[in-house]
Amino acid sequence: DKGNHRHFMAKEIYEQPETISHTLSHYVDMGAETVALREALPFDFADLRRLTISACGTAYLAGSVAKYWFERYARLPVDVDVASEFRYREPPLESGGLALFISQSGETADTLAALRYCAGQGQHVASLINVPESTIARESQVAFPTLCGPEIGVASTKALTAQLTALASLVVAAARARNTIDEAQERELVRALVELPRAVSAALGAEAQIERIAKRLSKAKDVLYLGRGAMFPIAMEGALKLKEISYIHAEGYAAGELKHGPIALVDETMPVIVVAPSDPLLEKTLSNMQEVAARGGKIILITDEEGAAKVGAGVAETIVLPTVPSFVAPILATIPVQLLAYHTAVFMGTDVDQPRNLAKSVTVE
Ligand code: F6R
């Protein structure tokens, strides 16, 4: 049932304040403002030397955001790779490491093969799954849930924000266990998560502006998405979502890579979407934006109130998100890139919920 929405994808985008809350309620003790994991862990975060994350598509991008978080807050080294590369690379793994597999369906063939490889290499095997009875969940020593309900739209939306919410919770748990944050910092991070659903609701309010931008985007042949730090995977996600449902070619790049190649593409006809809320990396991204503007590129900036105040001329459009702690900013920034892809696809008249050539669950490699 799509409710009042035209597509399941729209319904699922709009469900996110609730699905994030629901996921969070599994991981967080709201009263104590702590993360309280319900699952028995077959490993101790304090003893881990490395975390290896494998997944595909959007789930891989969730893992890519988590790499920034685990390294920053828990000082835990993370390798993250797409499962189809990881499994055939057969990387050496120190026994006793933790391998984490992220999958909405829990049936993705390459992710499952990566899991079996890691189990054979003496890794602790954990997964983050939306379908609890799935193969990946069953073959894991511990299966952490995303509680976003069934996702019908082929393009993943609410599953991604639920994955990020659960991953953020695991990061806090790991950081506490490893003593890289103290109790006060834990409360601060948990509060940022608890306040996130309200910010997500506010971010959904930019829809009318985004629809207007999408109308212009639907005329583009190529679109570039840029981000730094944990916003880099969100830029990749924006590009992935746009190409899969609107069929417009899009690429996500680390903003610092711009001058190492992709800037050659920039001209008056190419929209450049920059995902850059206010954080210590914003200044760097602003100078990349100047390079784009100098070549006539049309910049669509996704930032927050603080970031918008720092931006000068040369930006065609600014989508302003509520200012949130930088820990949860990548989750919030997911909302406008989803809406942008969705409305562009609606303008293009594509089959938004069932894009051509794509399947919801990729059980063959
Ligand atoms: C993109 C998308 C896909 C999936 C990927 C993994 O919108 O939906 O990239 O994220 O096929 O699927 P799961 O999470 O089921 O393993």
Short mmCIF file of C-alpha atoms and ligand atoms in Angstrom, two decimals:
data_model
loop_
_atom_site.label_atom_id
_atom_site.label_comp_id
_atom_site.label_asym_id
_atom_site.label_seq_id
_atom_site.Cartn_x
_atom_site.Cartn_y
_atom_site.Cartn_z
CA ASP A 1 0.00 0.00 0.00
CA LYS A 2 1.49 3.31 -1.13
CA GLY A 3 -0.71 5.40 1.16
CA ASN A 4 -1.03 8.90 -0.31
CA HIS A 5 2.15 8.52 -2.32
CA ARG A 6 2.56 7.98 -6.04
CA HIS A 7 5.34 5.47 -5.61
CA PHE A 8 6.64 3.12 -2.94
CA MET A 9 9.93 4.98 -3.13
CA ALA A 10 8.24 8.24 -2.06
CA LYS A 11 6.42 6.46 0.73
CA GLU A 12 9.65 4.89 1.93
CA ILE A 13 11.51 8.22 1.79
CA TYR A 14 8.78 9.77 3.93
CA GLU A 15 8.77 6.91 6.42
CA GLN A 16 12.34 7.62 7.46
CA PRO A 17 11.70 9.67 10.61
CA GLU A 18 9.78 6.64 11.97
CA THR A 19 12.07 3.93 10.61
CA ILE A 20 15.14 5.67 12.02
CA SER A 21 13.38 6.02 15.40
CA HIS A 22 12.29 2.43 15.39
CA THR A 23 15.78 1.19 14.53
CA LEU A 24 17.26 3.41 17.20
CA SER A 25 14.90 2.14 19.86
CA HIS A 26 16.47 -1.29 19.41
CA TYR A 27 20.00 -0.05 20.06
CA VAL A 28 19.65 2.83 22.45
CA ASP A 29 18.54 3.22 26.05
CA MET A 30 16.78 6.55 25.59
CA GLY A 31 16.56 7.34 29.29
CA ALA A 32 20.21 6.67 30.10
CA GLU A 33 21.37 8.08 26.73
CA THR A 34 23.59 5.06 26.18
CA VAL A 35 23.87 2.38 23.52
CA ALA A 36 22.68 -0.93 25.00
CA LEU A 37 23.20 -3.82 22.57
CA ARG A 38 20.65 -6.62 23.02
CA GLU A 39 22.60 -9.15 21.01
CA ALA A 40 25.20 -11.30 22.77
CA LEU A 41 28.52 -10.52 21.08
CA PRO A 42 30.81 -13.43 20.17
CA PHE A 43 33.73 -10.94 20.30
CA ASP A 44 34.88 -8.02 22.40
CA PHE A 45 35.19 -4.66 20.65
CA ALA A 46 38.06 -3.82 23.01
CA ASP A 47 40.21 -6.66 21.64
CA LEU A 48 39.60 -6.09 17.94
CA ARG A 49 42.49 -5.07 15.73
CA ARG A 50 40.57 -4.76 12.51
CA LEU A 51 37.04 -4.65 11.15
CA THR A 52 36.39 -5.88 7.61
CA ILE A 53 33.14 -4.74 5.99
CA SER A 54 31.75 -6.22 2.76
CA ALA A 55 28.51 -5.38 0.99
CA CYS A 56 27.09 -4.38 -2.39
CA GLY A 57 25.60 -1.21 -3.83
CA THR A 58 23.95 1.10 -1.36
CA ALA A 59 24.76 -1.25 1.55
CA TYR A 60 28.44 -0.90 0.59
CA LEU A 61 28.05 2.87 0.82
CA ALA A 62 26.57 2.49 4.31
CA GLY A 63 29.70 0.51 5.22
CA SER A 64 31.85 3.23 3.67
CA VAL A 65 30.31 5.88 5.94
CA ALA A 66 30.82 3.53 8.90
CA LYS A 67 34.54 3.29 8.10
CA TYR A 68 34.92 7.02 8.78
CA TRP A 69 32.95 6.65 12.01
CA PHE A 70 34.71 3.53 13.39
CA GLU A 71 38.11 5.01 12.64
CA ARG A 72 37.31 8.42 14.12
CA TYR A 73 35.32 7.52 17.22
CA ALA A 74 36.49 3.99 18.05
CA ARG A 75 40.01 4.24 16.58
CA LEU A 76 39.34 0.87 14.97
CA PRO A 77 41.00 0.25 11.57
CA VAL A 78 38.40 -0.67 8.94
CA ASP A 79 38.65 -2.22 5.49
CA VAL A 80 35.55 -1.85 3.40
CA ASP A 81 35.05 -3.34 -0.02
CA VAL A 82 32.36 -4.35 -2.46
CA ALA A 83 31.68 -8.02 -1.85
CA SER A 84 32.24 -9.02 -5.49
CA GLU A 85 35.83 -7.73 -5.30
CA PHE A 86 36.51 -8.86 -1.76
CA ARG A 87 35.49 -12.48 -2.27
CA TYR A 88 37.72 -13.11 -5.31
CA ARG A 89 40.62 -11.13 -3.92
CA GLU A 90 40.71 -13.59 -1.04
CA PRO A 91 42.55 -11.14 1.21
CA PRO A 92 44.65 -12.43 4.10
CA LEU A 93 42.81 -11.90 7.39
CA GLU A 94 44.33 -12.08 10.82
CA SER A 95 42.31 -14.61 12.83
CA GLY A 96 40.10 -13.16 15.53
CA GLY A 97 39.15 -10.14 13.42
CA LEU A 98 35.56 -9.04 12.97
CA ALA A 99 33.90 -9.28 9.56
CA LEU A 100 30.64 -7.38 9.09
CA PHE A 101 28.24 -7.90 6.19
CA ILE A 102 25.55 -5.37 5.41
CA SER A 103 22.51 -6.36 3.36
CA GLN A 104 18.90 -5.28 3.24
CA SER A 105 17.67 -8.55 1.74
CA GLY A 106 20.20 -10.82 3.41
CA GLU A 107 20.30 -12.85 0.19
CA THR A 108 22.84 -11.03 -1.99
CA ALA A 109 25.01 -13.73 -3.57
CA ASP A 110 28.36 -11.92 -3.46
CA THR A 111 27.84 -10.74 0.12
CA LEU A 112 26.98 -14.26 1.20
CA ALA A 113 30.08 -15.64 -0.53
CA ALA A 114 32.22 -13.02 1.22
CA LEU A 115 30.69 -14.09 4.54
CA ARG A 116 31.50 -17.74 3.91
CA TYR A 117 35.06 -16.84 2.98
CA CYS A 118 35.52 -14.89 6.23
CA ALA A 119 33.97 -17.64 8.34
CA GLY A 120 36.56 -20.00 6.80
CA GLN A 121 39.33 -17.54 7.70
CA GLY A 122 38.60 -17.56 11.43
CA GLN A 123 36.79 -14.23 11.52
CA HIS A 124 33.98 -13.41 13.88
CA VAL A 125 31.01 -13.05 11.57
CA ALA A 126 28.41 -10.36 12.14
CA SER A 127 25.76 -8.97 9.83
CA LEU A 128 23.42 -6.03 9.60
CA ILE A 129 20.23 -7.23 7.98
CA ASN A 130 16.67 -6.12 7.31
CA VAL A 131 15.24 -9.62 6.78
CA PRO A 132 15.91 -11.60 9.98
CA GLU A 133 15.13 -15.03 8.48
CA SER A 134 17.50 -14.46 5.51
CA THR A 135 20.47 -16.67 4.64
CA ILE A 136 23.07 -14.07 5.63
CA ALA A 137 21.38 -13.54 9.01
CA ARG A 138 21.20 -17.28 9.63
CA GLU A 139 24.86 -17.86 8.76
CA SER A 140 26.11 -15.05 11.01
CA GLN A 141 27.23 -15.47 14.62
CA VAL A 142 25.38 -12.29 15.39
CA ALA A 143 22.79 -10.57 13.17
CA PHE A 144 22.05 -6.96 14.00
CA PRO A 145 18.66 -5.79 12.72
CA THR A 146 17.61 -2.74 10.76
CA LEU A 147 14.01 -2.24 11.69
CA CYS A 148 12.69 -0.30 8.72
CA GLY A 149 10.04 -2.81 7.62
CA PRO A 150 9.86 -4.31 4.13
CA GLU A 151 11.38 -2.12 1.43
CA ILE A 152 9.43 -2.42 -1.83
CA GLY A 153 11.04 0.21 -4.07
CA VAL A 154 14.01 -1.31 -5.86
CA ALA A 155 16.11 1.75 -5.06
CA SER A 156 17.12 1.49 -1.43
CA THR A 157 16.15 4.47 0.74
CA LYS A 158 14.86 3.72 4.23
CA ALA A 159 17.07 0.63 4.45
CA LEU A 160 20.14 2.84 4.01
CA THR A 161 19.20 5.27 6.78
CA ALA A 162 18.32 2.35 9.05
CA GLN A 163 21.70 0.75 8.28
CA LEU A 164 23.47 4.02 9.06
CA THR A 165 21.51 4.42 12.29
CA ALA A 166 22.40 0.91 13.43
CA LEU A 167 26.03 1.34 12.37
CA ALA A 168 26.28 4.62 14.27
CA SER A 169 24.99 2.80 17.35
CA LEU A 170 27.58 0.05 16.91
CA VAL A 171 30.27 2.71 16.57
CA VAL A 172 29.25 4.22 19.92
CA ALA A 173 29.27 0.75 21.54
CA ALA A 174 32.71 0.03 20.06
CA ALA A 175 34.09 3.40 21.12
CA ARG A 176 32.90 2.94 24.71
CA ALA A 177 34.31 -0.60 24.88
CA ARG A 178 37.63 0.65 23.52
CA ASN A 179 37.63 3.65 25.83
CA THR A 180 38.10 6.06 22.99
CA ILE A 181 35.10 8.10 24.19
CA ASP A 182 33.97 8.71 27.76
CA GLU A 183 30.45 8.60 29.24
CA ALA A 184 29.79 12.25 28.51
CA GLN A 185 30.80 11.84 24.88
CA GLU A 186 28.61 8.75 24.61
CA ARG A 187 25.61 10.74 25.85
CA GLU A 188 26.38 13.49 23.35
CA LEU A 189 26.55 11.05 20.41
CA VAL A 190 23.43 9.20 21.52
CA ARG A 191 21.56 12.48 21.90
CA ALA A 192 22.56 13.40 18.33
CA LEU A 193 21.01 10.11 17.16
CA VAL A 194 17.86 10.54 19.23
CA GLU A 195 17.32 14.03 17.83
CA LEU A 196 17.93 12.92 14.26
CA PRO A 197 14.35 11.90 13.29
CA ARG A 198 13.15 15.45 13.90
CA ALA A 199 15.91 16.84 11.66
CA VAL A 200 14.99 14.26 9.00
CA SER A 201 11.37 15.50 9.09
CA ALA A 202 12.64 19.04 8.64
CA ALA A 203 14.89 17.96 5.76
CA LEU A 204 11.87 16.44 3.99
CA GLY A 205 10.42 19.95 4.00
CA ALA A 206 12.84 20.97 1.23
CA GLU A 207 10.82 18.88 -1.21
CA ALA A 208 9.26 21.77 -3.18
CA GLN A 209 12.68 23.33 -3.78
CA ILE A 210 14.17 19.97 -4.69
CA GLU A 211 11.36 19.30 -7.15
CA ARG A 212 12.20 22.58 -8.88
CA ILE A 213 15.90 21.66 -9.05
CA ALA A 214 15.02 18.17 -10.27
CA LYS A 215 13.15 19.64 -13.22
CA ARG A 216 16.41 21.18 -14.42
CA LEU A 217 18.43 18.11 -13.51
CA SER A 218 16.16 15.99 -15.71
CA LYS A 219 17.59 17.85 -18.74
CA ALA A 220 21.21 17.02 -17.89
CA LYS A 221 23.21 14.30 -19.61
CA ASP A 222 25.78 13.91 -16.88
CA VAL A 223 25.82 14.91 -13.23
CA LEU A 224 28.78 14.99 -10.87
CA TYR A 225 28.38 14.55 -7.10
CA LEU A 226 31.18 15.65 -4.78
CA GLY A 227 31.80 15.16 -1.07
CA ARG A 228 34.64 14.80 1.43
CA GLY A 229 35.01 12.56 4.46
CA ALA A 230 31.82 10.73 5.40
CA MET A 231 30.02 12.85 2.77
CA PHE A 232 32.02 11.16 0.01
CA PRO A 233 29.96 7.94 0.25
CA ILE A 234 26.82 10.10 0.35
CA ALA A 235 27.93 11.74 -2.91
CA MET A 236 28.38 8.23 -4.35
CA GLU A 237 24.93 7.30 -3.09
CA GLY A 238 23.42 10.39 -4.75
CA ALA A 239 25.00 9.40 -8.06
CA LEU A 240 23.95 5.74 -7.70
CA LYS A 241 20.36 6.66 -6.91
CA LEU A 242 20.14 9.14 -9.79
CA LYS A 243 21.51 6.73 -12.38
CA GLU A 244 19.47 3.75 -11.31
CA ILE A 245 16.06 5.42 -11.39
CA SER A 246 16.42 8.35 -13.84
CA TYR A 247 18.99 6.70 -16.15
CA ILE A 248 20.99 9.94 -16.20
CA HIS A 249 24.70 9.29 -16.05
CA ALA A 250 26.10 10.39 -12.72
CA GLU A 251 29.34 9.96 -10.85
CA GLY A 252 30.26 10.44 -7.23
CA TYR A 253 33.76 11.66 -6.49
CA ALA A 254 35.84 12.64 -3.50
CA ALA A 255 35.97 16.43 -3.88
CA GLY A 256 39.75 16.37 -3.55
CA GLU A 257 39.97 14.17 -6.65
CA LEU A 258 38.28 16.82 -8.81
CA LYS A 259 41.50 18.23 -10.18
CA HIS A 260 42.90 14.77 -10.83
CA GLY A 261 40.52 14.15 -13.72
CA PRO A 262 36.81 14.86 -13.49
CA ILE A 263 37.22 18.64 -13.67
CA ALA A 264 37.87 18.12 -17.39
CA LEU A 265 34.16 17.32 -17.74
CA VAL A 266 32.94 20.53 -16.12
CA ASP A 267 31.20 23.05 -18.39
CA GLU A 268 28.00 25.14 -18.36
CA THR A 269 25.86 22.10 -19.08
CA MET A 270 27.00 19.89 -16.23
CA PRO A 271 25.32 20.17 -12.85
CA VAL A 272 27.69 19.56 -9.93
CA ILE A 273 26.02 18.54 -6.70
CA VAL A 274 28.19 19.24 -3.68
CA VAL A 275 27.33 17.58 -0.36
CA ALA A 276 29.08 19.68 2.28
CA PRO A 277 27.62 20.57 5.64
CA SER A 278 29.68 22.75 7.96
CA ASP A 279 32.64 20.81 9.33
CA PRO A 280 36.42 21.23 9.24
CA LEU A 281 36.46 20.00 5.62
CA LEU A 282 34.03 22.64 4.32
CA GLU A 283 36.77 25.18 3.57
CA LYS A 284 38.51 22.66 1.33
CA THR A 285 35.31 21.84 -0.49
CA LEU A 286 34.56 25.54 -0.96
CA SER A 287 37.78 25.90 -2.92
CA ASN A 288 36.77 22.95 -5.13
CA MET A 289 33.47 24.74 -5.72
CA GLN A 290 35.33 27.83 -6.88
CA GLU A 291 37.17 25.68 -9.40
CA VAL A 292 33.85 24.40 -10.70
CA ALA A 293 32.27 27.88 -10.79
CA ALA A 294 35.28 29.29 -12.67
CA ARG A 295 34.51 26.83 -15.47
CA GLY A 296 30.85 27.75 -15.63
CA GLY A 297 29.70 24.60 -13.80
CA LYS A 298 26.25 24.85 -12.18
CA ILE A 299 26.62 24.06 -8.49
CA ILE A 300 23.82 22.68 -6.38
CA LEU A 301 25.04 22.78 -2.82
CA ILE A 302 23.61 20.61 -0.05
CA THR A 303 24.71 22.10 3.25
CA ASP A 304 23.38 23.30 6.61
CA GLU A 305 22.52 26.76 7.96
CA GLU A 306 26.10 27.34 9.08
CA GLY A 307 27.55 26.17 5.78
CA ALA A 308 25.14 28.31 3.76
CA ALA A 309 26.35 31.40 5.61
CA LYS A 310 29.94 30.71 4.51
CA VAL A 311 29.20 30.22 0.85
CA GLY A 312 29.77 33.12 -1.50
CA ALA A 313 28.56 33.69 -5.03
CA GLY A 314 28.76 31.12 -7.80
CA VAL A 315 26.25 28.65 -6.37
CA ALA A 316 23.14 28.11 -8.49
CA GLU A 317 21.08 26.54 -5.68
CA THR A 318 21.59 25.86 -1.99
CA ILE A 319 19.56 23.20 -0.24
CA VAL A 320 19.77 24.04 3.45
CA LEU A 321 19.52 21.23 6.02
CA PRO A 322 19.10 21.78 9.74
CA THR A 323 22.46 22.02 11.53
CA VAL A 324 23.15 18.74 13.36
CA PRO A 325 26.27 17.32 15.05
CA SER A 326 28.71 16.16 12.36
CA PHE A 327 28.40 12.55 13.61
CA VAL A 328 24.85 12.23 12.21
CA ALA A 329 25.22 14.68 9.31
CA PRO A 330 25.78 11.92 6.68
CA ILE A 331 22.46 10.31 7.62
CA LEU A 332 20.64 13.62 7.24
CA ALA A 333 22.37 14.44 3.93
CA THR A 334 20.97 11.22 2.48
CA ILE A 335 17.48 12.75 2.42
CA PRO A 336 18.02 15.47 -0.21
CA VAL A 337 19.98 13.15 -2.52
CA GLN A 338 17.11 10.65 -2.38
CA LEU A 339 14.51 13.33 -3.10
CA LEU A 340 16.59 14.75 -5.93
CA ALA A 341 16.87 11.35 -7.63
CA TYR A 342 13.22 10.59 -7.03
CA HIS A 343 11.85 13.83 -8.49
CA THR A 344 14.25 13.74 -11.43
CA ALA A 345 13.02 10.24 -12.26
CA VAL A 346 9.39 11.38 -11.96
CA PHE A 347 10.12 14.19 -14.47
CA MET A 348 11.79 11.67 -16.78
CA GLY A 349 8.71 9.45 -16.57
CA THR A 350 10.66 6.32 -15.69
CA ASP A 351 9.32 3.37 -13.72
CA VAL A 352 10.57 4.64 -10.37
CA ASP A 353 9.78 1.58 -8.25
CA GLN A 354 10.86 -0.98 -10.86
CA PRO A 355 13.74 0.55 -12.81
CA ARG A 356 14.78 -1.31 -15.95
CA ASN A 357 17.35 -4.10 -15.65
CA LEU A 358 17.36 -4.05 -11.84
CA ALA A 359 16.16 -6.61 -9.29
CA LYS A 360 15.40 -5.96 -5.64
CA SER A 361 17.45 -8.90 -4.49
CA VAL A 362 20.54 -9.99 -6.43
CA THR A 363 20.79 -13.68 -5.63
CA VAL A 364 22.98 -14.52 -8.63
CA GLU A 365 26.43 -13.04 -9.14
C1 F6R B 1 20.60 0.68 -4.72
C2 F6R B 1 20.28 -0.69 -4.31
C3 F6R B 1 21.31 -1.76 -4.48
C4 F6R B 1 21.38 -2.62 -3.21
C5 F6R B 1 22.35 -3.79 -3.42
C6 F6R B 1 22.54 -4.61 -2.17
O1 F6R B 1 19.55 1.54 -4.50
O2 F6R B 1 19.19 -0.94 -3.84
O3 F6R B 1 22.55 -1.21 -4.79
O4 F6R B 1 21.78 -1.81 -2.16
O5 F6R B 1 21.88 -4.60 -4.45
O6 F6R B 1 21.36 -5.25 -1.78
P1 F6R B 1 21.22 -5.87 -0.33
O7 F6R B 1 21.29 -4.75 0.64
O8 F6R B 1 19.89 -6.55 -0.33
O9 F6R B 1 22.37 -6.82 -0.15
#
